[in-house]
Coordinates of C-alpha atoms in Angstrom, one line a residue:
Chain A
M478 CA 51.3 10.7 -4.7
N479 CA 48.3 11.7 -6.8
I480 CA 47.1 8.6 -8.6
I481 CA 44.6 9.5 -11.3
V482 CA 42.1 5.8 -12.7
C483 CA 40.1 6.5 -15.7
V484 CA 36.9 4.2 -15.4
K485 CA 34.2 3.6 -18.2
Q486 CA 30.5 2.1 -17.4
V487 CA 29.9 -0.4 -20.1
P488 CA 26.9 -3.2 -20.8
D489 CA 27.8 -6.4 -18.2
V490 CA 29.5 -8.4 -20.8
E491 CA 28.8 -11.1 -18.5
G492 CA 25.4 -11.7 -19.5
K493 CA 23.1 -13.0 -22.8
V494 CA 24.5 -11.0 -25.9
V495 CA 21.4 -11.1 -28.8
V496 CA 22.4 -9.6 -32.2
E497 CA 19.1 -8.6 -33.9
K498 CA 19.3 -6.6 -37.2
G499 CA 22.1 -4.0 -36.1
V500 CA 21.4 -3.7 -32.4
I501 CA 22.5 -5.7 -29.5
S502 CA 20.7 -6.6 -26.2
I503 CA 21.9 -7.9 -23.4
S504 CA 19.9 -9.7 -20.9
A505 CA 22.4 -9.5 -17.5
L506 CA 21.4 -11.7 -14.3
V507 CA 21.5 -7.7 -12.6
P508 CA 20.8 -5.1 -15.2
G509 CA 22.0 -2.5 -16.1
D510 CA 25.5 -1.0 -16.7
V511 CA 28.6 -2.8 -14.9
M512 CA 31.8 -0.7 -14.1
N513 CA 34.6 -2.5 -16.7
S514 CA 36.7 -6.1 -15.3
L515 CA 39.7 -4.3 -16.1
D516 CA 39.3 -0.6 -15.0
L517 CA 38.3 -2.6 -11.6
V518 CA 41.8 -4.1 -11.4
A519 CA 43.3 -1.0 -12.6
L520 CA 41.5 0.5 -9.6
E521 CA 42.6 -2.2 -7.7
E522 CA 46.3 -1.6 -8.4
A523 CA 45.9 2.7 -7.8
L524 CA 44.6 1.9 -4.3
S525 CA 47.6 -0.6 -3.8
L526 CA 50.0 1.8 -4.8
R527 CA 48.2 4.1 -2.2
G528 CA 48.6 1.8 0.8
K529 CA 52.7 1.8 -0.1
A530 CA 52.9 5.1 -1.3
G531 CA 50.3 7.4 0.6
G532 CA 48.0 10.3 -1.7
R533 CA 44.8 10.3 -3.2
V534 CA 43.3 8.4 -5.9
T535 CA 41.2 10.2 -7.7
V536 CA 39.0 8.6 -10.3
L537 CA 37.0 9.9 -13.7
S538 CA 34.5 8.6 -15.6
L539 CA 33.3 10.1 -19.0
G540 CA 29.4 9.5 -19.6
K541 CA 26.5 9.6 -18.2
T542 CA 24.4 9.8 -14.9
A543 CA 24.4 6.1 -15.2
A544 CA 28.0 6.1 -14.9
E545 CA 27.8 7.5 -11.1
E546 CA 27.2 3.5 -10.6
S547 CA 30.9 2.6 -11.6
L548 CA 32.2 6.0 -9.5
R549 CA 30.1 5.0 -6.3
R550 CA 31.8 1.9 -6.4
S551 CA 35.1 3.1 -7.0
L552 CA 34.1 5.7 -3.5
A553 CA 32.7 2.2 -1.9
M554 CA 36.2 0.2 -3.0
G555 CA 38.4 3.1 -1.5
A556 CA 38.9 6.0 -3.9
D557 CA 39.3 9.9 -1.9
E558 CA 37.1 11.5 -4.9
V559 CA 35.5 10.9 -7.9
V560 CA 34.4 12.9 -10.8
L561 CA 31.8 12.5 -13.5
L562 CA 32.4 14.3 -16.9
S563 CA 29.4 14.5 -18.4
D564 CA 27.6 16.4 -21.3
A565 CA 25.7 16.0 -24.5
A566 CA 28.4 16.7 -26.0
F567 CA 30.4 14.2 -24.8
E568 CA 28.1 11.5 -26.5
N569 CA 29.2 9.4 -29.8
L570 CA 32.8 10.0 -29.0
D571 CA 35.5 8.0 -29.8
S572 CA 39.2 6.9 -28.0
F573 CA 40.3 10.3 -29.3
G574 CA 37.2 12.2 -28.1
T575 CA 37.2 10.8 -24.6
A576 CA 40.8 11.5 -24.2
L577 CA 40.8 14.5 -25.5
V578 CA 37.7 15.0 -22.6
L579 CA 40.0 13.1 -19.9
A580 CA 43.3 14.9 -20.8
K581 CA 41.6 18.5 -20.2
T582 CA 40.2 17.8 -17.0
I583 CA 43.6 15.9 -15.9
A584 CA 45.8 18.8 -16.6
S585 CA 44.7 20.8 -14.2
Q586 CA 45.3 18.7 -11.4
P587 CA 48.3 17.0 -9.8
H588 CA 49.5 13.3 -11.5
D589 CA 51.9 11.2 -10.7
V590 CA 50.7 8.1 -11.8
I591 CA 47.4 7.8 -13.8
L592 CA 45.8 4.0 -14.7
C593 CA 43.4 3.1 -16.9
G594 CA 42.1 -0.2 -18.4
Q595 CA 43.8 -1.4 -20.8
K596 CA 40.8 -2.2 -22.9
A597 CA 36.6 -1.7 -22.3
D598 CA 34.6 -4.7 -23.0
D599 CA 32.1 -3.3 -25.0
T600 CA 34.4 -1.8 -28.2
Q601 CA 37.7 -3.8 -27.2
S602 CA 39.5 -0.8 -28.6
G603 CA 42.5 -0.1 -25.8
M604 CA 43.2 2.8 -27.4
T605 CA 41.4 5.9 -25.2
G606 CA 44.4 5.1 -22.5
V607 CA 47.6 6.0 -25.1
C608 CA 45.6 8.6 -26.4
L609 CA 46.3 10.3 -23.8
A610 CA 48.9 10.0 -22.7
Q611 CA 50.4 11.6 -26.0
I612 CA 48.0 14.3 -25.5
L613 CA 49.3 15.3 -21.6
G614 CA 52.8 14.2 -23.1
L615 CA 53.8 11.4 -20.9
P616 CA 55.4 8.0 -21.3
V617 CA 52.7 5.0 -21.3
V618 CA 53.3 1.5 -20.9
R619 CA 50.6 -1.4 -21.9
N620 CA 49.8 -5.1 -20.7
V621 CA 51.0 -3.9 -17.3
V622 CA 49.6 -6.8 -15.0
R623 CA 52.4 -5.7 -11.6
V624 CA 53.3 -2.1 -10.1
E625 CA 55.9 -1.5 -7.8
L626 CA 56.3 1.6 -6.8
Q627 CA 60.7 2.5 -6.1
K628 CA 61.7 5.8 -4.6
D629 CA 61.2 8.2 -8.1
K630 CA 59.9 5.4 -10.4
L631 CA 57.9 2.7 -11.4
R632 CA 59.5 -1.0 -11.8
L633 CA 56.0 -2.7 -14.1
N634 CA 56.1 -6.0 -15.3
R635 CA 54.3 -6.8 -18.7
K636 CA 51.7 -9.2 -19.9
L637 CA 53.1 -10.9 -23.4
E638 CA 51.9 -13.6 -25.3
K639 CA 53.2 -18.1 -23.7
G640 CA 52.5 -16.4 -20.0
N641 CA 55.7 -14.8 -20.8
R642 CA 56.4 -11.2 -18.8
E643 CA 59.0 -8.2 -19.7
V644 CA 59.8 -6.5 -17.2
V645 CA 60.6 -1.8 -17.5
E646 CA 61.5 0.7 -15.2
C647 CA 59.2 3.9 -16.2
P648 CA 59.9 7.5 -15.1
L649 CA 57.4 9.5 -12.8
P650 CA 55.0 11.4 -13.9
A651 CA 53.3 8.1 -16.2
L652 CA 50.4 7.1 -17.4
L653 CA 49.6 3.0 -17.3
T654 CA 47.6 0.6 -19.0
V655 CA 46.4 -2.7 -16.7
E656 CA 45.9 -5.9 -18.3
A657 CA 43.8 -8.7 -16.4
G658 CA 46.8 -11.2 -14.6
E659 CA 47.3 -11.8 -10.8
T660 CA 45.8 -8.8 -9.4
K661 CA 41.8 -9.4 -8.3
P662 CA 39.9 -5.9 -7.1
R663 CA 39.0 -6.1 -4.1
H664 CA 35.1 -6.2 -2.5
T665 CA 33.7 -3.2 -1.5
T666 CA 32.3 -3.1 2.6
I667 CA 29.5 -1.7 3.9
R668 CA 31.4 1.2 6.0
G669 CA 32.6 1.9 2.3
V670 CA 29.2 1.2 0.4
L671 CA 27.8 4.1 3.0
R672 CA 30.4 6.3 2.5
A673 CA 30.1 6.1 -1.5
R674 CA 26.4 6.8 -0.6
K675 CA 26.5 10.0 1.0
E676 CA 29.3 10.8 -0.9
P677 CA 29.1 14.4 -3.7
I678 CA 29.8 13.0 -7.0
R679 CA 31.4 16.6 -8.7
K680 CA 30.6 17.5 -12.1
L681 CA 31.8 19.0 -15.6
S682 CA 30.5 19.8 -18.1
A683 CA 32.5 20.6 -21.4
Q684 CA 32.0 24.7 -20.6
E685 CA 33.7 24.3 -18.2
L686 CA 36.4 22.2 -19.2
G687 CA 37.2 24.5 -21.8
L688 CA 35.9 22.5 -24.4
A689 CA 33.7 23.8 -27.5
P690 CA 31.2 20.8 -28.6
E691 CA 32.5 21.5 -32.1
D692 CA 36.0 20.5 -31.4
L693 CA 34.7 17.3 -29.8
G694 CA 32.9 16.3 -33.4
K695 CA 36.2 16.6 -35.2
T696 CA 37.6 14.0 -33.7
V697 CA 35.5 11.0 -34.4
K698 CA 38.3 8.4 -36.4
V699 CA 36.6 5.6 -36.6
R700 CA 33.0 4.6 -37.3
V701 CA 30.5 1.5 -36.3
L702 CA 28.7 1.1 -40.4
N703 CA 27.4 -2.0 -38.5
I704 CA 27.3 -4.9 -35.7
T705 CA 26.9 -8.8 -36.5
P706 CA 26.3 -12.0 -34.5
P707 CA 30.0 -12.8 -33.8
K708 CA 32.0 -15.1 -36.2
P709 CA 31.2 -18.8 -35.7
K710 CA 34.0 -20.4 -33.8
M711 CA 36.3 -22.0 -36.7
K712 CA 34.2 -25.0 -36.8
G713 CA 35.1 -28.4 -39.9
L714 CA 39.0 -28.6 -39.0
F715 CA 40.4 -31.1 -41.8
V716 CA 40.4 -34.4 -40.1
P717 CA 41.9 -37.1 -41.8
D718 CA 39.4 -40.0 -42.2
S719 CA 40.7 -43.4 -42.1
K720 CA 37.6 -44.3 -44.6
M721 CA 38.9 -42.2 -47.5
S722 CA 40.3 -43.1 -50.1
S723 CA 43.7 -42.1 -51.0
A724 CA 43.4 -39.7 -53.8
A725 CA 40.1 -38.5 -51.7
K726 CA 43.1 -38.0 -48.7
M727 CA 45.4 -36.1 -51.6
T728 CA 42.7 -33.7 -52.9
A729 CA 41.1 -33.0 -49.5
I730 CA 44.8 -31.7 -48.7
M731 CA 46.1 -30.1 -51.6
G732 CA 42.9 -28.0 -51.7
G733 CA 43.6 -26.4 -48.2
G734 CA 42.1 -29.3 -46.7
L735 CA 38.3 -28.1 -46.4
V736 CA 36.4 -31.0 -46.4
Q737 CA 33.4 -29.8 -43.6
K738 CA 33.3 -32.1 -40.6
K739 CA 30.5 -34.2 -39.6
S740 CA 32.0 -35.0 -35.9
N741 CA 33.9 -38.0 -37.6
I742 CA 34.9 -40.2 -34.5
L743 CA 39.2 -41.7 -35.1
E744 CA 39.3 -44.7 -34.2
G745 CA 41.6 -48.0 -35.1
D746 CA 45.6 -48.2 -34.6
P747 CA 46.5 -45.8 -32.4
E748 CA 49.9 -45.7 -33.7
K749 CA 47.6 -44.8 -37.2
I750 CA 45.4 -42.1 -35.4
A751 CA 47.9 -40.6 -33.8
Q752 CA 50.3 -40.1 -36.7
Q753 CA 47.3 -38.8 -38.5
V754 CA 46.8 -36.3 -35.5
A755 CA 50.3 -34.8 -35.1
Q756 CA 50.2 -34.3 -39.2
F757 CA 47.3 -32.7 -38.7
L758 CA 48.0 -30.4 -35.8
K759 CA 51.5 -29.3 -37.5
K760 CA 50.1 -28.2 -40.4
E761 CA 47.2 -26.4 -38.8
K762 CA 49.9 -25.0 -36.6
L763 CA 48.4 -25.7 -33.2
I764 CA 51.6 -27.2 -32.5
Q765 CA 55.2 -25.3 -33.3
G766 CA 58.5 -25.7 -31.9
Chain B
M112 CA 62.0 8.6 -52.2
G113 CA 61.1 7.7 -55.2
N114 CA 60.7 3.2 -55.0
I115 CA 57.9 4.0 -52.5
P116 CA 55.6 4.8 -53.9
E117 CA 52.3 6.7 -52.2
K118 CA 49.2 5.3 -51.6
S119 CA 50.8 2.3 -51.0
V120 CA 49.2 -0.7 -49.0
W121 CA 51.9 -1.3 -45.6
A122 CA 52.0 -3.9 -43.3
L123 CA 54.3 -3.5 -40.4
L124 CA 55.9 -6.4 -39.7
E125 CA 58.0 -7.0 -36.3
Q126 CA 61.2 -9.6 -36.1
Q127 CA 63.3 -10.8 -33.3
D128 CA 66.5 -12.2 -33.9
G129 CA 66.7 -12.3 -37.8
K130 CA 63.4 -14.5 -37.7
L131 CA 60.0 -12.2 -38.4
G132 CA 57.2 -12.5 -35.8
D133 CA 54.6 -14.9 -36.0
G134 CA 52.0 -14.2 -39.1
S135 CA 54.0 -11.8 -41.0
L136 CA 54.1 -13.7 -43.9
E137 CA 50.1 -14.0 -43.6
L138 CA 49.7 -10.4 -43.0
A139 CA 52.4 -9.8 -46.0
G140 CA 49.4 -11.4 -48.2
E141 CA 46.7 -9.2 -46.2
A142 CA 48.4 -6.4 -47.3
A143 CA 49.2 -8.0 -51.4
R144 CA 46.0 -8.7 -51.9
L145 CA 44.0 -5.3 -50.9
A146 CA 46.9 -3.8 -52.6
L147 CA 45.7 -5.4 -55.8
K148 CA 42.6 -4.0 -55.1
L149 CA 42.9 -0.8 -55.0
K150 CA 45.7 -1.1 -57.3
T151 CA 48.5 0.2 -55.5
E152 CA 51.6 -1.1 -54.4
A153 CA 52.0 -4.0 -50.3
I154 CA 54.6 -3.0 -49.4
A155 CA 56.3 -4.9 -46.1
V156 CA 58.4 -2.6 -43.9
V157 CA 61.1 -4.6 -41.2
L158 CA 62.8 -3.0 -38.7
G159 CA 66.1 -4.1 -38.5
N160 CA 67.8 -5.9 -40.7
L161 CA 66.8 -8.7 -41.9
P162 CA 68.3 -12.3 -43.3
A163 CA 68.2 -13.5 -47.3
D164 CA 65.9 -16.9 -45.9
Q165 CA 63.4 -15.0 -43.9
V166 CA 63.3 -11.9 -47.2
S167 CA 62.7 -15.2 -49.6
L168 CA 60.0 -16.0 -47.5
L169 CA 58.1 -13.3 -47.5
A170 CA 58.3 -13.1 -51.3
Q171 CA 57.3 -16.1 -51.7
H172 CA 53.9 -15.5 -49.9
G173 CA 53.7 -12.3 -52.3
A174 CA 55.4 -9.3 -50.3
K175 CA 56.8 -7.2 -54.0
K176 CA 58.6 -4.6 -52.3
I177 CA 60.2 -5.4 -48.4
V178 CA 61.4 -1.8 -46.9
I179 CA 64.0 -2.4 -44.5
I180 CA 64.7 0.1 -41.9
D181 CA 68.1 0.9 -40.4
H182 CA 68.8 2.8 -37.8
P183 CA 70.9 3.3 -34.8
A184 CA 68.2 3.6 -32.2
L185 CA 66.9 0.6 -33.1
S186 CA 69.5 -0.8 -31.1
E187 CA 66.7 -0.5 -28.7
P188 CA 64.8 -2.4 -28.0
S189 CA 62.2 0.2 -27.0
V190 CA 58.5 0.2 -28.7
E191 CA 58.4 4.2 -28.1
V192 CA 61.2 5.0 -30.4
R193 CA 60.2 2.3 -33.0
A194 CA 56.9 4.0 -33.0
S195 CA 58.1 7.2 -33.2
L196 CA 60.5 6.1 -36.7
L197 CA 57.5 4.4 -38.2
A198 CA 55.3 7.2 -37.6
A199 CA 58.3 10.1 -39.4
L200 CA 58.5 7.4 -42.2
I201 CA 54.2 7.0 -42.8
K202 CA 54.2 11.0 -43.0
A203 CA 57.2 10.9 -45.2
H204 CA 55.7 8.3 -47.3
S205 CA 51.5 8.6 -47.2
P206 CA 50.4 5.3 -47.0
E207 CA 47.4 4.6 -47.6
I208 CA 47.1 1.8 -45.6
V209 CA 49.0 0.2 -43.0
L210 CA 48.3 -2.8 -41.4
A211 CA 50.1 -4.5 -38.4
I212 CA 49.0 -8.0 -36.5
D213 CA 47.4 -8.2 -33.7
S214 CA 49.5 -9.1 -30.7
V215 CA 51.1 -7.6 -27.8
S216 CA 54.1 -5.7 -29.2
G217 CA 52.6 -5.4 -32.4
S218 CA 49.1 -3.9 -31.3
D219 CA 51.4 -1.3 -28.7
L220 CA 53.0 0.0 -32.0
A221 CA 50.2 0.4 -33.8
V222 CA 48.6 2.0 -31.6
R223 CA 50.9 4.6 -30.5
I224 CA 51.9 5.4 -34.1
A225 CA 47.9 6.0 -34.5
T226 CA 47.9 8.4 -31.5
Q227 CA 50.9 10.4 -33.0
L228 CA 49.4 10.3 -36.9
N229 CA 45.9 11.2 -35.2
T230 CA 44.2 9.2 -37.3
G231 CA 42.2 5.9 -37.6
L232 CA 42.9 2.7 -36.3
V233 CA 40.6 0.0 -35.7
T234 CA 42.7 -2.4 -33.6
A235 CA 41.9 -6.8 -32.9
C236 CA 40.1 -7.1 -36.6
D237 CA 39.4 -10.8 -37.5
R238 CA 38.1 -9.4 -40.9
V239 CA 40.2 -6.5 -43.0
D240 CA 38.9 -5.8 -46.2
T241 CA 38.5 -2.3 -48.8
N242 CA 35.1 -1.2 -49.9
P243 CA 34.5 -0.5 -53.9
E244 CA 35.0 3.5 -52.5
G245 CA 38.5 2.8 -50.8
V246 CA 37.8 2.7 -47.6
L247 CA 38.9 -0.1 -45.8
V248 CA 36.3 -1.5 -43.5
D249 CA 37.2 -3.9 -40.9
T250 CA 35.4 -6.4 -38.6
K251 CA 36.6 -7.3 -35.0
P252 CA 34.9 -8.9 -31.8
V253 CA 33.3 -6.6 -29.4
Y254 CA 31.2 -7.5 -26.4
A255 CA 33.7 -9.3 -24.7
G256 CA 33.6 -11.3 -28.6
K257 CA 30.2 -11.9 -28.1
A258 CA 29.2 -9.9 -31.3
A259 CA 30.8 -8.2 -34.3
A260 CA 30.9 -4.8 -35.6
M261 CA 32.1 -3.3 -38.8
C262 CA 34.2 -0.3 -38.4
A263 CA 35.7 2.2 -40.7
T264 CA 38.4 4.8 -40.1
S265 CA 37.0 8.4 -41.2
G266 CA 38.7 10.5 -43.5
A267 CA 42.3 10.3 -41.7
K268 CA 45.0 9.1 -43.8
P269 CA 46.6 6.5 -43.2
Q270 CA 43.9 4.3 -42.6
M271 CA 45.2 1.3 -39.0
A272 CA 44.2 -2.0 -38.9
T273 CA 45.8 -4.1 -36.5
V274 CA 44.4 -8.0 -37.3
N275 CA 44.2 -11.0 -35.1
L276 CA 47.2 -13.6 -35.7
D277 CA 44.1 -16.1 -35.4
A278 CA 42.2 -14.6 -38.6
L279 CA 45.3 -14.4 -40.6
D280 CA 45.6 -17.5 -43.2
L281 CA 48.5 -18.7 -44.9
K282 CA 48.7 -18.5 -49.0
T283 CA 50.3 -20.9 -50.6
P284 CA 53.2 -19.2 -51.7
N285 CA 55.0 -19.0 -54.7
P286 CA 58.3 -20.5 -55.1
K287 CA 59.2 -18.2 -57.8
N288 CA 58.4 -14.6 -56.4
T289 CA 61.3 -12.8 -55.7
A290 CA 60.5 -9.2 -54.5
E291 CA 62.4 -6.1 -54.2
V292 CA 64.4 -5.1 -51.4
I293 CA 65.1 -1.2 -50.3
T294 CA 67.4 -1.0 -47.1
L295 CA 66.7 2.7 -46.2
T296 CA 68.0 4.6 -42.8
P297 CA 65.7 7.6 -41.6
E298 CA 67.8 10.6 -41.1
F299 CA 65.3 10.8 -38.2
Q300 CA 65.9 10.9 -34.7
P301 CA 63.5 9.9 -32.8
P302 CA 63.2 10.9 -29.1
S303 CA 64.9 8.3 -27.1
A304 CA 62.7 6.0 -24.3
R305 CA 61.7 7.2 -21.6
V306 CA 60.7 3.7 -20.0
R307 CA 63.3 0.9 -20.2
K308 CA 63.3 -2.8 -20.5
V309 CA 65.2 -4.2 -17.6
G310 CA 64.4 -7.9 -18.1
F311 CA 62.8 -10.5 -18.9
I312 CA 61.0 -13.7 -17.3
K313 CA 60.0 -16.8 -19.5
G314 CA 57.4 -18.5 -19.2
D315 CA 57.3 -22.3 -17.8
P316 CA 54.1 -24.3 -19.1
K317 CA 54.0 -26.1 -15.9
S318 CA 53.8 -22.9 -14.1
I319 CA 52.4 -19.9 -16.0
P320 CA 48.8 -19.2 -15.2
L321 CA 46.2 -21.2 -16.7
T322 CA 44.4 -18.6 -19.0
E323 CA 47.2 -17.3 -20.7
A324 CA 48.5 -21.1 -21.7
E325 CA 48.4 -21.6 -25.3
I326 CA 48.4 -25.5 -25.3
V327 CA 46.7 -27.3 -22.4
V328 CA 46.1 -30.6 -22.1
C329 CA 43.5 -31.8 -19.6
A330 CA 43.6 -34.6 -17.3
G331 CA 39.8 -36.3 -17.1
M332 CA 38.9 -39.7 -14.7
G333 CA 39.6 -41.6 -17.7
I334 CA 43.5 -41.8 -16.8
T335 CA 41.9 -43.9 -13.7
A336 CA 45.3 -43.9 -11.6
K337 CA 47.3 -41.2 -10.7
E338 CA 50.1 -43.0 -11.9
N339 CA 48.9 -41.8 -15.2
L340 CA 49.2 -38.8 -15.4
K341 CA 52.2 -39.3 -15.9
L342 CA 51.1 -39.6 -19.1
V343 CA 49.1 -36.5 -20.0
E344 CA 52.2 -34.6 -18.3
D345 CA 54.7 -36.6 -21.1
L346 CA 52.3 -35.1 -23.6
A347 CA 51.8 -31.4 -22.6
N348 CA 55.5 -31.4 -22.4
A349 CA 56.4 -33.0 -25.9
I350 CA 54.0 -29.9 -26.9
G351 CA 55.0 -27.1 -24.7
G352 CA 51.6 -27.2 -22.9
S353 CA 50.3 -26.4 -19.3
V354 CA 48.2 -29.9 -17.7
A355 CA 45.0 -29.0 -16.4
A356 CA 42.3 -30.9 -14.4
T357 CA 38.7 -31.9 -14.0
R358 CA 36.8 -31.3 -11.1
R359 CA 37.0 -34.5 -10.1
V360 CA 40.9 -35.1 -10.6
V361 CA 41.9 -32.4 -8.4
D362 CA 39.4 -34.0 -5.6
E363 CA 41.0 -36.7 -6.2
G364 CA 44.4 -35.2 -5.6
W365 CA 46.5 -35.7 -8.6
V366 CA 46.6 -32.3 -9.5
G367 CA 46.7 -29.3 -7.7
L368 CA 43.0 -26.5 -7.7
P369 CA 45.2 -23.6 -9.8
R370 CA 44.4 -26.2 -12.6
Q371 CA 40.9 -26.8 -12.6
V372 CA 39.1 -26.0 -15.6
G373 CA 35.9 -26.1 -15.4
L374 CA 32.9 -23.8 -13.4
T375 CA 34.4 -24.3 -10.6
G376 CA 37.7 -23.9 -12.0
K377 CA 39.4 -21.4 -14.4
T378 CA 38.1 -20.6 -17.8
V379 CA 40.9 -21.1 -20.7
R380 CA 40.5 -20.1 -24.1
P381 CA 43.7 -22.0 -25.5
R382 CA 44.9 -22.2 -29.5
L383 CA 44.5 -25.7 -28.5
Y384 CA 42.8 -27.9 -26.0
I385 CA 43.5 -31.6 -25.5
A386 CA 40.9 -33.4 -23.2
C387 CA 42.2 -37.3 -22.1
G388 CA 39.5 -39.3 -20.3
V389 CA 37.4 -36.3 -20.2
S390 CA 33.7 -37.5 -20.7
G391 CA 33.0 -33.4 -21.0
A392 CA 30.2 -33.1 -18.5
I393 CA 28.7 -29.1 -18.8
Q394 CA 30.3 -28.5 -15.6
H395 CA 33.8 -28.6 -17.5
T396 CA 33.3 -27.4 -21.0
L397 CA 31.9 -24.0 -20.0
G398 CA 35.3 -23.4 -18.8
M399 CA 37.2 -24.6 -22.2
K400 CA 34.3 -24.7 -25.6
D401 CA 36.2 -21.6 -26.9
S402 CA 39.3 -23.0 -27.1
R403 CA 40.3 -22.5 -30.8
A404 CA 41.1 -26.2 -31.7
I405 CA 39.8 -29.2 -29.3
I406 CA 40.7 -32.5 -29.3
A407 CA 38.8 -35.7 -27.3
V408 CA 40.8 -38.7 -27.0
N409 CA 37.6 -40.8 -25.2
I410 CA 36.9 -44.7 -24.5
D411 CA 33.2 -43.4 -24.5
K412 CA 31.1 -43.0 -28.2
N413 CA 28.6 -41.5 -26.6
A414 CA 31.4 -39.3 -24.4
P415 CA 29.8 -35.4 -24.7
I416 CA 32.9 -34.4 -25.3
F417 CA 33.1 -35.9 -28.5
K418 CA 30.1 -33.2 -29.7
I419 CA 32.8 -29.7 -29.5
A420 CA 35.9 -31.3 -30.7
D421 CA 37.6 -30.7 -33.5
V422 CA 39.2 -34.1 -33.8
A423 CA 37.3 -37.0 -31.9
I424 CA 39.5 -39.9 -31.3
L425 CA 37.9 -42.8 -30.2
G426 CA 40.0 -45.2 -27.4
D427 CA 41.8 -46.3 -24.0
V428 CA 43.5 -43.3 -23.0
L429 CA 46.3 -44.9 -21.9
K430 CA 46.8 -46.0 -25.2
V431 CA 46.8 -43.0 -27.0
L432 CA 48.2 -41.0 -25.1
P433 CA 51.9 -42.2 -25.2
A434 CA 52.1 -43.2 -29.3
L435 CA 50.6 -39.2 -29.9
T436 CA 53.4 -38.1 -27.7
A437 CA 55.5 -40.2 -29.8
H438 CA 54.4 -38.9 -33.1
L439 CA 53.6 -35.4 -31.6
K440 CA 57.1 -35.2 -31.3
Q441 CA 58.6 -36.7 -34.4
A442 CA 56.4 -34.1 -36.4
L443 CA 57.8 -31.3 -33.9
A444 CA 61.0 -32.6 -35.2
Q445 CA 60.9 -32.2 -38.8
V446 CA 61.2 -29.1 -41.0
Q447 CA 59.0 -26.3 -39.4
K448 CA 58.0 -24.3 -42.5
P449 CA 55.0 -25.6 -44.1
T450 CA 55.7 -25.7 -47.9
V451 CA 54.1 -27.4 -50.9
G452 CA 56.5 -30.2 -50.4
N453 CA 55.7 -30.7 -46.5
V454 CA 52.6 -31.6 -47.5
L455 CA 53.1 -32.9 -50.4
N456 CA 55.1 -35.6 -47.9
A457 CA 52.5 -35.5 -45.6
A458 CA 49.8 -36.4 -48.4
A459 CA 51.7 -39.6 -49.5
S460 CA 52.7 -41.0 -45.6
L461 CA 49.1 -41.0 -45.1
K462 CA 48.9 -42.8 -49.0
A463 CA 51.2 -45.4 -47.7
K464 CA 48.9 -46.1 -45.1

């Protein structure tokens, strides 16, 4: 079975993120970019699928030379082959452009299952996998948290809301985008790391893939206008304050309940408080039947 | 089709068993707002037949035109089929903007449509708006939510966006509003589904991973004894929540390790987090501070948990929890839709106190 995993090297979002004048700076514990967290899960699924069905795992990454880091990690985890897609023309591509480059690479080699992380930690877009499947004409299943091979098809668990799962069956070849679930990526081994250091990394440029830079430029569908600090967390929910007059409470509720909260502490009769809180939770749709 | 104007603003809505998905009314309202700015029409597009009560709810929330898509292929629950059908419909009617809800199924649908149509889509937006040139400008969280990006699609039509459920507000309904309902049966025959649904596993709040729970009810040492854990469980059961615990409660062996929240346990960000007798040590709050709403019950007025709580209840957990459970059950048993009447009732009941 030929398994292909597409990975992205991203800034370490676990670090401290500061946004100033539209520029992002990230100070992580260990400086430098890391492999996208969901791509690690995708690679794990690929490696365990190979463990059961045999075959080869090839990891592709599109990026600058620094993306070698993720590819070496993939080798250390057990990938058979890695390919770096690197070219000045590949910079500033969005999902469509990235998918086009990946598709060009994949189309020329045998592939049964293609795995991608559902979304990148940095852009949080989640489109590249589906674009790739569209170009290659493959069926795609998103939100995959469990992969099981059954003869000539895959049986997959998809993660839905509220802990629900949907079970689907999909013929091969197929593309899966992987979500965070029960699968935890394996650690690298010392032997793997030593091997990864020696292994050559195949590089492909736009020209080698037969892609013209001007064609790639045309694919950009989304532009980023500005980067700002995150939207502040919802605070200042309206809390019925027992000290308010009835009229004030009425105005507050009718006005959308936007009285600012000064962390007023509700105290007194538990029954009364409980009733107020219950009504409040229901109105804010925080509880639903 | 003459009565579906071009350059309109579409809200793609999903339904299950005749009930609109979460956020549908809100999204219809968003589409109406953008349409007003662009001086065009908002159209709520619903896949499959919709009962009259849901139609009138949509109308009350600002939908003036509701397009119901009726097609034999829709009998099969396939996102592939629905996406191709909608993509064909969008091609035929050229809307300016297409919005969807960023739920698992809504984003699945939108991403597939955008790739089929080769058009720009900004996913998981907290805000969608148009600039004076009529370009859709979306604000979305990036870098694990630690920054926000303002994005615009470039040129290709329609301009698409999926909107986070949390970011959508329910507008005040106007009971006088009515909508024109158009039922469409597209001639287009979508390609048959390659991926087939074969099963569904319902998540039980008692056993699902804590990280996927929408409501978490956490027990702290304030519950004082193992027997009192029942009060926490009762509250969780009443509202479909999952029980969690602080490290000390887990150390006592009252609750299992997979249910521990905090630095050495799970990091959760549910819609609602109820901290019962949790003091709020930093080791714990690191694992739950990003919850959308936090309610804390504690007997200590200076408990640090009150600093991050949206609702702080000062009192004995053992007394407050049973009261809360009873009133929450009661509130849930009442009519579900937040209507003007309900709000007035709530106001009246507060007044009576």
